Coordinates of C-alpha atoms in Angstrom, one line a residue:
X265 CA -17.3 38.5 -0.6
X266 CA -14.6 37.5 -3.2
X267 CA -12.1 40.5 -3.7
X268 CA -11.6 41.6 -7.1
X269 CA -9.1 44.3 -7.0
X270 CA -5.6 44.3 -4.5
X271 CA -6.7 46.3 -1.4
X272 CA -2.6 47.5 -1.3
X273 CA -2.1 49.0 -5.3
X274 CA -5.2 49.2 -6.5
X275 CA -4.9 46.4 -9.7
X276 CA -7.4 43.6 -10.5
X277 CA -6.5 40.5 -9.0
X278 CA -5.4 36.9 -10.8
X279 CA -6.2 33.7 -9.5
X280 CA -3.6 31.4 -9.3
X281 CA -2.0 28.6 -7.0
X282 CA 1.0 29.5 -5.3
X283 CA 4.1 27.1 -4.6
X284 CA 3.3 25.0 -1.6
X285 CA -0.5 26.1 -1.2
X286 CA -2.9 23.6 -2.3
X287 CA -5.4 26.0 -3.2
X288 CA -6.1 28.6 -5.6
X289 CA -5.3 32.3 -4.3
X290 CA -6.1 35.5 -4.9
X291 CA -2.8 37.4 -5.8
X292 CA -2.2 40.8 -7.3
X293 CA -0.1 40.1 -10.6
X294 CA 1.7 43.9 -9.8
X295 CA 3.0 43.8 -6.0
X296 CA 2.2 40.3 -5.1
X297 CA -0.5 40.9 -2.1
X298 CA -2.4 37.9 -1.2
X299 CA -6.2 38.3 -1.0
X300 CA -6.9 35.7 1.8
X301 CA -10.5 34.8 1.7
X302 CA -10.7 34.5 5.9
X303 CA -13.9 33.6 7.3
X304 CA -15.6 36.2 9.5
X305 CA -16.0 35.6 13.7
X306 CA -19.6 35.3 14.8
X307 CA -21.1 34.5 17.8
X308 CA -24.6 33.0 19.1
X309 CA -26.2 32.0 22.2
X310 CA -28.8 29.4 23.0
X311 CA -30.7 30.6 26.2
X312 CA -32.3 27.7 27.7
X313 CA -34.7 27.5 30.1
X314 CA -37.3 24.5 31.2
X315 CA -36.0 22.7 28.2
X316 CA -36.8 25.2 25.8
X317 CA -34.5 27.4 23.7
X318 CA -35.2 31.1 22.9
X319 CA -34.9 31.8 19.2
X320 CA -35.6 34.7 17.8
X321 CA -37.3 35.8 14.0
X322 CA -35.3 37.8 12.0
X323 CA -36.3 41.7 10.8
X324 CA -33.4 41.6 8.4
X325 CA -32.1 40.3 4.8
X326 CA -30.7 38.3 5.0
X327 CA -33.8 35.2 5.8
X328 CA -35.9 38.2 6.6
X329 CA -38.5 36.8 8.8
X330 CA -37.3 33.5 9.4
X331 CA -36.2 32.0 13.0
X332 CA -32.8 32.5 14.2
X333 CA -30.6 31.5 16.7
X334 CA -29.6 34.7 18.8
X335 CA -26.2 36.3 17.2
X336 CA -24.2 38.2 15.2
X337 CA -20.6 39.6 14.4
X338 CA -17.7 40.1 16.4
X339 CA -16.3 43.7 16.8
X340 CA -12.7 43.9 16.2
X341 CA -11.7 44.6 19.5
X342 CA -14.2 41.7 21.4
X343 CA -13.8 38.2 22.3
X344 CA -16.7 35.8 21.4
X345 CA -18.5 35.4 24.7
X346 CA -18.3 39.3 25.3
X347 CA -20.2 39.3 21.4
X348 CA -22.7 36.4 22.6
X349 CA -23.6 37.7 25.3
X350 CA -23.9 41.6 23.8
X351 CA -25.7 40.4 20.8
X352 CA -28.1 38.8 23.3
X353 CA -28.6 42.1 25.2
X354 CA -29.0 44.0 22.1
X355 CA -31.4 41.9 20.1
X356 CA -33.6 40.4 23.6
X357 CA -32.4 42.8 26.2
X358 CA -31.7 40.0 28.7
X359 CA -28.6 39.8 30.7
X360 CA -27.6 36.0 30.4
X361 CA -24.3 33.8 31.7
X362 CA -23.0 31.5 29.3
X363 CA -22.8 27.9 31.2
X364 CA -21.1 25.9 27.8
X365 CA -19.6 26.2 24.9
X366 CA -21.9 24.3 22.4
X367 CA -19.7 24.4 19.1
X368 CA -18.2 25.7 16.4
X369 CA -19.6 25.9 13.1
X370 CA -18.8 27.6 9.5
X371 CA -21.2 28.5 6.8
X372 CA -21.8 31.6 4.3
X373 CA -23.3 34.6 4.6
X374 CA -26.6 35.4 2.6
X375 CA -25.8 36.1 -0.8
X376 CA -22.4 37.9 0.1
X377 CA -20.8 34.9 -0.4
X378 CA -18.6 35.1 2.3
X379 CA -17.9 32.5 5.0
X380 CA -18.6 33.0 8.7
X381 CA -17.3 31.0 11.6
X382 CA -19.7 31.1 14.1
X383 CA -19.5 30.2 18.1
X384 CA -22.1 29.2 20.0
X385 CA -23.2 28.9 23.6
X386 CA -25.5 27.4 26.1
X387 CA -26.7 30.1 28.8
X388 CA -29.2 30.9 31.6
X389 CA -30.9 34.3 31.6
X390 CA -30.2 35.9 34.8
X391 CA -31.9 39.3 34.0
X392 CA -34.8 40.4 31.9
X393 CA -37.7 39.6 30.1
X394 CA -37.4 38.7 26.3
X395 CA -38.3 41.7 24.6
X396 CA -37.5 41.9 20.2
X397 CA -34.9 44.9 19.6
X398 CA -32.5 45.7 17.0
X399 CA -32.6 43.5 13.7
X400 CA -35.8 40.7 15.8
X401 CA -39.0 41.0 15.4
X402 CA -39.9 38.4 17.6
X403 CA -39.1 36.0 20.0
X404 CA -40.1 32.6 21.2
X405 CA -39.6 29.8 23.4
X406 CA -39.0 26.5 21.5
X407 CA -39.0 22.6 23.0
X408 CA -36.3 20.3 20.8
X409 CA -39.6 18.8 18.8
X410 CA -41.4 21.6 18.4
X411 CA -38.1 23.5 16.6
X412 CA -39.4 25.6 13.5
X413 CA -38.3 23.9 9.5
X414 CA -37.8 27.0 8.1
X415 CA -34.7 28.6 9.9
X416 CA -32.0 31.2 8.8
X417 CA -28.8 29.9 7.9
X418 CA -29.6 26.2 7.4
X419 CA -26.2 25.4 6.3
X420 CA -25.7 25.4 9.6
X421 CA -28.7 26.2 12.1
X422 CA -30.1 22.5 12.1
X423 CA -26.9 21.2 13.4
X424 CA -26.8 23.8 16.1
X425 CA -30.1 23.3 17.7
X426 CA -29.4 19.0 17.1
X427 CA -26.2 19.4 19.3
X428 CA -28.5 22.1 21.7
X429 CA -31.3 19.5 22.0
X430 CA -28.0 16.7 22.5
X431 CA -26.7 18.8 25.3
X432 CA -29.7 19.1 26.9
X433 CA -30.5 15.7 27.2
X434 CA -26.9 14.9 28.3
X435 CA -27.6 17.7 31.0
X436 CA -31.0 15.9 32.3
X437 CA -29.3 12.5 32.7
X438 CA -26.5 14.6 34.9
X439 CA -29.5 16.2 37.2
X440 CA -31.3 13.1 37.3
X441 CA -28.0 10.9 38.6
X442 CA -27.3 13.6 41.3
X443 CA -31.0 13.8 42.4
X444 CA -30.0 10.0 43.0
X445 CA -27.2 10.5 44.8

């Protein structure tokens, strides 16, 4: 969302380019706050199993009932594996370990228009049994050519699950060389 009035004083905000920035700035013409247009933390997990990935339809605007990778936002106070791994609990109820850091990604929010910067990760489920809560609802097991067209966030939800279905062929070569050895 872009700011239009100075969060400190209260006036409407100018854009202009400030000396030494290379882009143009929100800046209140009356005490001279800067209205940085930061991205928002997010942060998703792929839980994989039998070389499947768990995704989940959303309940919610926005891309009400499309498929989604499981996710949301981080809470001021939490680091982004705690928020994976919550998020998870919260929309699946499964307890999960994260085994990788897949990536980071950015993109914008519905029609908001603000940007997100999401972090995502590989896990294992280590308790539970996939059940739709909170803002899912439904759930579903997918294999890397089966993956549904019509996901949330395609800005950036494509390139997820291609560097998912990377990882996990990466990850099959590994199992196969040590069953070899």
């Amino acid at each position: 969302m872009v700011p239009r009035f100075c969060v400190q004083c209260g006036q409407m905000l100018q854009e202009r380019r400030l000396q030494g920035d290379h882009r143009v700035r929100r800046v209140c013409p009356a005490c001279g706050h800067v209205a940085y247009e930061n991205a928002k933390p997010c942060a998703g997990v792929l839980p994989t199993r039998d070389g499947q990935v768990l995704l989940a339809r959303r309940a919610v605007e926005p891309y009400l009932g499309r498929w989604d990778i499981i996710g949301g936002f981080l809470e001021h106070d939490e680091t982004p594996d705690a928020a994976a791994t919550r998020e998870a609990f919260e929309e699946t109820g499964l307890t999960l370990v994260l085994l990788d850091l897949l990536g980071i990604y950015t993109d914008v929010y519905g029609s908001n228009g603000y940007s997100t910067l999401n972090i995502y990760y590989i896990a294992r489920i280590t308790a539970g049994q996939p059940n739709p809560a909170d803002d899912v609802v439904e759930l579903a097991w997918f294999h890397p050519d089966t993956l549904p067209d019509a996901m949330a966030f395609p800005n950036h939800t494509h390139h997820v699950l291609s560097d998912w279905a990377r990882w996990l062929r990466s990850s099959a070569t590994v199992q196969q060389s040590r069953k070899r050895l």
